[in-house]
Short mmCIF file of C-alpha atoms in Angstrom, two decimals:
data_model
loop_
_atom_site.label_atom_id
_atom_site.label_comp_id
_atom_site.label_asym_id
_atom_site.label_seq_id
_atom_site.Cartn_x
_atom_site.Cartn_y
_atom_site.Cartn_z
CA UNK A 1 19.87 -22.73 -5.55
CA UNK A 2 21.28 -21.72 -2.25
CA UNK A 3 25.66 -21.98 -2.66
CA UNK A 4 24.91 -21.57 -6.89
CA UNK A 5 27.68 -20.39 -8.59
CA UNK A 6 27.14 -17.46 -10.57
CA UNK A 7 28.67 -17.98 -14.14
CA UNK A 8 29.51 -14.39 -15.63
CA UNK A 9 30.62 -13.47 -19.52
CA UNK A 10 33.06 -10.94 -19.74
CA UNK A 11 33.69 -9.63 -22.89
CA UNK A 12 36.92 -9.00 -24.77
CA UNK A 13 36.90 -4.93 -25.16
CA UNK A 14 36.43 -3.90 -28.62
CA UNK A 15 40.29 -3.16 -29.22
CA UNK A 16 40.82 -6.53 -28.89
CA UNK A 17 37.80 -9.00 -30.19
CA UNK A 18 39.43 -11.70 -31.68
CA UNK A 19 42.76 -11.62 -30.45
CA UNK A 20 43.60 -14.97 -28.48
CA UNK A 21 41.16 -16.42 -31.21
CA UNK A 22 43.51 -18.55 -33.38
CA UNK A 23 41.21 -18.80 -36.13
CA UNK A 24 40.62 -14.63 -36.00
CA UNK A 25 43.81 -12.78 -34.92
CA UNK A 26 45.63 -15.00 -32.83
CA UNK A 27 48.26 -13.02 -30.65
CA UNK A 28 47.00 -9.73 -32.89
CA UNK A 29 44.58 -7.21 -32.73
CA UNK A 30 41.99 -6.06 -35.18
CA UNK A 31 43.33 -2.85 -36.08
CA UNK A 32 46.85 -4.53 -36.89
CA UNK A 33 48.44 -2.10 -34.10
CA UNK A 34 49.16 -3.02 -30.66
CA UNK A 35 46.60 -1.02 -28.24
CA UNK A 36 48.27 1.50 -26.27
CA UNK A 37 45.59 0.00 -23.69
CA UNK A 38 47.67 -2.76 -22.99
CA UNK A 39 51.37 -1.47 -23.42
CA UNK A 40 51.84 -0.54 -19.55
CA UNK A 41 52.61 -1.96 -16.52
CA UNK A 42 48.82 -0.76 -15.11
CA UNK A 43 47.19 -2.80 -17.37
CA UNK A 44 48.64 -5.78 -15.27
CA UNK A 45 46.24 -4.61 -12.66
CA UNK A 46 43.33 -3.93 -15.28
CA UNK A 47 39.31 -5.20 -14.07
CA UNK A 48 39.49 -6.61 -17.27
CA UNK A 49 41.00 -10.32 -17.54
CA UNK A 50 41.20 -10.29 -20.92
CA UNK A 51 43.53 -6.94 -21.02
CA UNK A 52 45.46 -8.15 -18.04
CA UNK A 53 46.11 -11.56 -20.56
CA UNK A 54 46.55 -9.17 -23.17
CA UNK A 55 49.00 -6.80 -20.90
CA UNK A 56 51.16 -10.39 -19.79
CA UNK A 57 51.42 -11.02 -23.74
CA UNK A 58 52.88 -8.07 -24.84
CA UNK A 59 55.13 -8.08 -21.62
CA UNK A 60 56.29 -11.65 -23.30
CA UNK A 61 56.91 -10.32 -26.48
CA UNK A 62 59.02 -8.17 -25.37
CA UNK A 63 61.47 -10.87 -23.76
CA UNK A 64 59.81 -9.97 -20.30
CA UNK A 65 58.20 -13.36 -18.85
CA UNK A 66 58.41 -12.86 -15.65
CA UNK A 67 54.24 -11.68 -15.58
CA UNK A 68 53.24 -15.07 -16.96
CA UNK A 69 51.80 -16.18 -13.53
CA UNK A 70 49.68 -14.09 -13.28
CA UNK A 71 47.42 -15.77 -15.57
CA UNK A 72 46.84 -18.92 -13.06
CA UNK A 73 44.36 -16.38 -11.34
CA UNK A 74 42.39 -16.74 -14.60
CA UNK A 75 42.48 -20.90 -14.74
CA UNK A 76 38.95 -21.75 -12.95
CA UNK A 77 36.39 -19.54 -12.21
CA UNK A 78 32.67 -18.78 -12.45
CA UNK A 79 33.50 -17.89 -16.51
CA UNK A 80 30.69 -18.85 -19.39
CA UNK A 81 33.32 -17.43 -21.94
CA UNK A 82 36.91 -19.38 -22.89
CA UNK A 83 39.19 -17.29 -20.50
CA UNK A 84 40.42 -20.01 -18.78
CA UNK A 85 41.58 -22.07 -21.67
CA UNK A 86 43.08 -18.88 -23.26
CA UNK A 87 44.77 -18.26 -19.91
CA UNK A 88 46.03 -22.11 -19.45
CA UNK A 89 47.18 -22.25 -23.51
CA UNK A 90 49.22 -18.98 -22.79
CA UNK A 91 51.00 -20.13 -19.99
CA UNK A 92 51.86 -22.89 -22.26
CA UNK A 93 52.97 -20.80 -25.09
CA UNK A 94 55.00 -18.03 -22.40
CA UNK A 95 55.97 -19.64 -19.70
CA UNK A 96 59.67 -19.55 -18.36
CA UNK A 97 61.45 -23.07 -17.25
CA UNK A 98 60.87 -22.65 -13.68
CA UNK A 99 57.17 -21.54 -13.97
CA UNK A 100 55.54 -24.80 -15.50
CA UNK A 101 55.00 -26.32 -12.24
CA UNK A 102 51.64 -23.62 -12.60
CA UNK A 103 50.92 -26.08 -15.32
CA UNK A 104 51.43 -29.05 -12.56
CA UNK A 105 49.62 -27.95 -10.52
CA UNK A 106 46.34 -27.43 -12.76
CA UNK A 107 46.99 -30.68 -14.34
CA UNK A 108 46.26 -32.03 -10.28
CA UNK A 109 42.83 -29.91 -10.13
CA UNK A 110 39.91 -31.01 -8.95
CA UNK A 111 37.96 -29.04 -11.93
CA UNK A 112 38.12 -31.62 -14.78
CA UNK A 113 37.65 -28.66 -17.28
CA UNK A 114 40.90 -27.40 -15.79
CA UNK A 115 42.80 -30.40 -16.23
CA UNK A 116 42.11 -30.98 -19.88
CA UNK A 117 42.84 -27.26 -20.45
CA UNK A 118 46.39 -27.61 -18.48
CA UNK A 119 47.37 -30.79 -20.65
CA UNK A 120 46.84 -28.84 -23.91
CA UNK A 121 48.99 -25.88 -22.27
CA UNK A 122 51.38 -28.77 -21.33
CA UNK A 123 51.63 -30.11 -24.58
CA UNK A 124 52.52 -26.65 -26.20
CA UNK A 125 55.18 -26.39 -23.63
CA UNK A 126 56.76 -29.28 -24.87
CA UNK A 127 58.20 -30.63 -21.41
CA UNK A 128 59.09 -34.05 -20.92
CA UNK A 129 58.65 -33.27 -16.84
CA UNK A 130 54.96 -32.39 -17.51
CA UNK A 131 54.28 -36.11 -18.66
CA UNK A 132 53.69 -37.89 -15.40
CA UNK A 133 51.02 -35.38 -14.18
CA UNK A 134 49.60 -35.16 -17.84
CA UNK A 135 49.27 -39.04 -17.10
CA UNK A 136 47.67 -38.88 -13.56
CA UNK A 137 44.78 -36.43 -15.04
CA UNK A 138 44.04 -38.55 -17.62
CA UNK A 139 43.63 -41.36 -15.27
CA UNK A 140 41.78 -39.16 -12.85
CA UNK A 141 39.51 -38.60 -15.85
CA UNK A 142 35.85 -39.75 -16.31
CA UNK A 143 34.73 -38.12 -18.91
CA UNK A 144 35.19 -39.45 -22.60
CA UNK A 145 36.10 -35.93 -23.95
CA UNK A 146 38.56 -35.48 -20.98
CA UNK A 147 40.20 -39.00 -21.52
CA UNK A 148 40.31 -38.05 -25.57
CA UNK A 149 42.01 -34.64 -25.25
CA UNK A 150 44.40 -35.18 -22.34
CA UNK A 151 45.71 -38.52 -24.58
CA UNK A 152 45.60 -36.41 -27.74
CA UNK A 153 47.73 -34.16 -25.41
CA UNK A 154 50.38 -36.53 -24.50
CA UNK A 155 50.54 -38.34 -27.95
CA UNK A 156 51.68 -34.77 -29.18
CA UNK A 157 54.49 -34.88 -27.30
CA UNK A 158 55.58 -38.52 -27.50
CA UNK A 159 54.63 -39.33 -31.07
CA UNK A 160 54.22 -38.69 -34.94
CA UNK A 161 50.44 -38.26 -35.64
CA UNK A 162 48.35 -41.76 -36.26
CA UNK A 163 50.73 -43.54 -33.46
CA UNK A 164 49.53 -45.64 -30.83
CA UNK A 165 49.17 -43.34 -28.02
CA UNK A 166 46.56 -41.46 -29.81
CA UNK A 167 44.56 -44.48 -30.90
CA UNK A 168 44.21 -45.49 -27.45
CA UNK A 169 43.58 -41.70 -25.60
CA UNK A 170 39.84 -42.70 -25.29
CA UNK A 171 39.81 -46.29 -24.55
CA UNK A 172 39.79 -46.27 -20.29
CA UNK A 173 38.24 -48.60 -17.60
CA UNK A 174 35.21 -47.38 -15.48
CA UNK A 175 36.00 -46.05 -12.65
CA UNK A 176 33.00 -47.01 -10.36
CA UNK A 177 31.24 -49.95 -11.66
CA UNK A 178 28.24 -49.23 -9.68
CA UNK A 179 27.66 -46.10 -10.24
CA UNK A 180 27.82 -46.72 -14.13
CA UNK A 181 25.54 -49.64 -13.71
CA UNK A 182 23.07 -47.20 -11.51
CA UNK A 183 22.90 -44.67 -14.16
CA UNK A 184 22.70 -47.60 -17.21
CA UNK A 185 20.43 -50.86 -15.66
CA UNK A 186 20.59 -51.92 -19.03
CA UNK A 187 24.33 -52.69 -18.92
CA UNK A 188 23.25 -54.96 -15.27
CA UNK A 189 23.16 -58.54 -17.66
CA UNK A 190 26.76 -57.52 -18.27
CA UNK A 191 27.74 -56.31 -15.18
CA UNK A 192 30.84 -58.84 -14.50
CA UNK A 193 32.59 -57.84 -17.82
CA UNK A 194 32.18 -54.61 -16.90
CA UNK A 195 34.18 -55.17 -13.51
CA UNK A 196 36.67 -57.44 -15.08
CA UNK A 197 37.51 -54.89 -17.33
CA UNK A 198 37.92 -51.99 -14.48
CA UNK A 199 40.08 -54.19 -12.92
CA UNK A 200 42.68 -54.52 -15.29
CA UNK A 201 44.94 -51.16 -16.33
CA UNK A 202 43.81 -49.60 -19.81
CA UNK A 203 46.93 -50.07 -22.65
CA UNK A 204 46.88 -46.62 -23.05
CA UNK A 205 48.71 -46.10 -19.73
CA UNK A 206 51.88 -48.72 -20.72
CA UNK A 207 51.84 -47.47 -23.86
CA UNK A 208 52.61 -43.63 -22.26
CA UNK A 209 55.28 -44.82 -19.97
CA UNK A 210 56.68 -47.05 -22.90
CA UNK A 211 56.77 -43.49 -25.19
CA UNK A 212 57.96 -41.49 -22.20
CA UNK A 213 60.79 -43.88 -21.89
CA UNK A 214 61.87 -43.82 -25.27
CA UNK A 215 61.65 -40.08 -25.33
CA UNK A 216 63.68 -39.62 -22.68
CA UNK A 217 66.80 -41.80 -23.18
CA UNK A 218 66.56 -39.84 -26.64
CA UNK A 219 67.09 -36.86 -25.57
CA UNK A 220 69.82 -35.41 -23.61
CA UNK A 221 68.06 -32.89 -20.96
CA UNK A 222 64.33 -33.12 -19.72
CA UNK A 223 64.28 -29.35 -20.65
CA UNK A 224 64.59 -29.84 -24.19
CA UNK A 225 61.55 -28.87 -25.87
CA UNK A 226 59.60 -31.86 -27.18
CA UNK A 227 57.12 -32.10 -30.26
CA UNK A 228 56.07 -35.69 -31.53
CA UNK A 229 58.48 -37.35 -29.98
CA UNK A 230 61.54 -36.42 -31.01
CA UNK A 231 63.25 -32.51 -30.11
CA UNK A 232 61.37 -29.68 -31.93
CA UNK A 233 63.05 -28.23 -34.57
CA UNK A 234 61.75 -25.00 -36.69
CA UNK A 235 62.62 -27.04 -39.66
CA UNK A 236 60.76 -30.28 -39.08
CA UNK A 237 57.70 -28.05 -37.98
CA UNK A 238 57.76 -26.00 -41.29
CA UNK A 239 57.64 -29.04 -42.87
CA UNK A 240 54.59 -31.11 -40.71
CA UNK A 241 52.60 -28.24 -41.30
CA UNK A 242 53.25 -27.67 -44.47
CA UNK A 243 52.25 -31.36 -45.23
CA UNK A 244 49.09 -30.85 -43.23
CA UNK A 245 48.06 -28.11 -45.32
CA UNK A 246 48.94 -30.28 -48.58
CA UNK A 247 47.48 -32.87 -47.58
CA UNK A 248 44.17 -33.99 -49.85
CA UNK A 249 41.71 -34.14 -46.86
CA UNK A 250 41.66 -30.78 -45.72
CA UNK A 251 42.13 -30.54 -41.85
CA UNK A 252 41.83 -27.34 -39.60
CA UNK A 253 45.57 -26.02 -38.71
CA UNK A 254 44.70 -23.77 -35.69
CA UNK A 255 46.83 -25.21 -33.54
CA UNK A 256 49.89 -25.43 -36.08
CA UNK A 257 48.82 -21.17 -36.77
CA UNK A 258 48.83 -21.02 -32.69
CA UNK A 259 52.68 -22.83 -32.32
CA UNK A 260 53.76 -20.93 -35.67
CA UNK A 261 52.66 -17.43 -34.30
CA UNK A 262 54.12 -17.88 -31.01
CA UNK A 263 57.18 -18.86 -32.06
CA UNK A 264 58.15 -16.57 -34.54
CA UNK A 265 55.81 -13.64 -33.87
CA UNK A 266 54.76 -13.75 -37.76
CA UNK A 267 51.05 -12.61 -38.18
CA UNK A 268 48.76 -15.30 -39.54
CA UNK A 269 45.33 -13.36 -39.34
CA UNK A 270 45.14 -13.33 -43.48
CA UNK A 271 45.07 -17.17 -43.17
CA UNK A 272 41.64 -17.29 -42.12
CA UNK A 273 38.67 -15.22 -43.10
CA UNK A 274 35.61 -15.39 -41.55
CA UNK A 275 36.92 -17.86 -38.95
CA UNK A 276 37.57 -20.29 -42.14
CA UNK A 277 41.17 -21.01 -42.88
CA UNK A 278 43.02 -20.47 -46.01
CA UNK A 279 45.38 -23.42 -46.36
CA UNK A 280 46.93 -21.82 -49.38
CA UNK A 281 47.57 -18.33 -47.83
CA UNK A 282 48.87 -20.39 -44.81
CA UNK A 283 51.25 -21.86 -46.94
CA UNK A 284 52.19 -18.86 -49.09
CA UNK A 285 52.97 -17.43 -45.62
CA UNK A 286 55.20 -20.53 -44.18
CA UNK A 287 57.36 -20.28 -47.37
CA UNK A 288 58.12 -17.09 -47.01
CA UNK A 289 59.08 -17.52 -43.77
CA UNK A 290 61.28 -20.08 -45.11
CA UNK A 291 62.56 -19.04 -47.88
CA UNK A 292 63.69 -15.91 -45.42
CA UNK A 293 66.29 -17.58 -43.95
CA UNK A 294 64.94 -16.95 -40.28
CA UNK A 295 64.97 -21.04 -39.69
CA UNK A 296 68.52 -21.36 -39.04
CA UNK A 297 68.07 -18.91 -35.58
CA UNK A 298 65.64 -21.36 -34.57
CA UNK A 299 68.09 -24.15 -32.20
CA UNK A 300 66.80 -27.63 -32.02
CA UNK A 301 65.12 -28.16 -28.56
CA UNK A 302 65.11 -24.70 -27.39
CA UNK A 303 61.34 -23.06 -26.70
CA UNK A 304 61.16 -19.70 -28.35
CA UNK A 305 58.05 -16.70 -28.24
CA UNK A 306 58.19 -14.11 -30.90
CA UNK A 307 61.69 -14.74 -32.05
CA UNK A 308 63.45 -15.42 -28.84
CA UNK A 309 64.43 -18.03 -26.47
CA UNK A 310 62.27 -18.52 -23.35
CA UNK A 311 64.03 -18.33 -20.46
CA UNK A 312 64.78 -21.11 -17.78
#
């Protein structure tokens, strides 16, 4: 059709398939060395997204943040592949102090998909500040997925797992009431429920302000980084994921390996093989890590990437 939108895939080069896959090799690359491809300041300029990404990663690593950004050019376009997620999570992970209000700014989008990929980023930034607009995209929302993982977004910062935040991400009010009832007829014989219900404001947003509340007269500085409610810690992380992976229902830990990697820089490829994870290498490689002694570098509330503090 005449306007269409032409959705292109653009591969990852070969040097780097898998990387920014946290269930392949997260922030590594296949051959276990760092491409010389991406080690320059012209590969911030690369044709390639996915080596510019690449490029503003190993920048980061390096204690260089300042080419974070750059990735907002990569947020919405005409993409089939997950570029824009990747490029909205790494902001998240990388980001300096004074750069989330990129992350404010997608969370205001009009591209839904771009708002539920900017509250996951927000979440992994762990910034009380980000709540509010976190809030107004998931009451912008329409979509049951969207209203699911922006709440599952916020809960992460505001509570322990299984709290009530969570339990009410997807419970929401229709927006338009007509337009529902246009699309389902059926639903017509209950039509003044329906609007009685859109009326009145879904728990889930009292229960946010409520948590946001809390979480802020418990901490002393709206920069402190936040994880389930309370100020991170390297400690009390070691030991949530280290109960997930224990835990007698198996459940996928990608986005523990994503946190874990980015803040310590450890390499957790071995952990999954085939795309399936290995809870028990996961584990033999968390109590390593803390049986190294590296926890006690790690200061309660500070973000870190690779080993170091992320700059305001």
């Amino acid at each position: 059709a005449s306007g269409a939108t032409t959705l292109v895939d653009i591969p990852q080069p070969e040097f780097m398939m898998g990387t920014f896959d946290w269930s392949a090799f997260g922030f590594f690359y296949p051959d276990g060395e760092t491409p010389p491809e991406v080690m320059n300041a012209r590969a911030l300029t690369h044709s390639n997204p996915w080596v510019v990404a690449a490029a503003v990663t190993e920048f980061a690593k390096r204690g260089d943040h300042s080419q974070v950004p750059l990735l907002r050019r990569y947020y919405e376009g005409p993409y089939l592949d997950v570029l824009p997620y990747v490029a909205l999570a790494l902001t998240g992970d990388m980001a300096r102090g004074r750069d989330l209000q990129i992350l404010e700014a997608a969370l205001s989008s009009d591209n839904s998909d771009t708002r539920r990929n900017a509250a996951i980023a927000a979440a992994l930034a762990g910034n009380l500040q980000l709540v509010p607009s976190m809030l107004a995209a998931w009451e912008i929302a329409t979509a049951a997925q969207d209203h699911a993982m922006i709440g599952y977004s916020i809960a992460e910062l505001l509570e322990e797992p299984g709290g009530e935040i969570a339990a009410h991400a997807d419970i929401f009010s229709l927006r338009n009431v007509d337009e529902y009832l246009a699309r389902n007829p059926a639903f017509e014989k209950i039509s003044a429920q329906l609007r009685l219900l859109a009326s009145q404001e879904p728990e889930f947003i009292g229960l946010v302000k409520e948590g946001y509340r809390e979480v802020r007269h418990a901490v002393d500085d709206d920069r402190t980084f936040v994880w389930r409610g309370a100020p991170w810690s390297m400690e009390r992380f070691i030991s949530s994921f280290l109960t997930t992976l224990n835990d007698e229902v198996a459940r996928p830990f990608v986005s523990l390996r994503q946190r874990f990697e980015a803040y310590t820089g450890v390499d957790c490829s071995e952990a999954f093989v085939d795309g399936e994870p290995d809870a028990l290498t996961m584990i033999a490689i968390l109590e390593e890590f803390a049986d190294g002694g590296e926890m006690s570098k790690f200061v309660e509330g500070q973000r870190y990437f690779f080993g170091h503090p992320i700059p305001d």
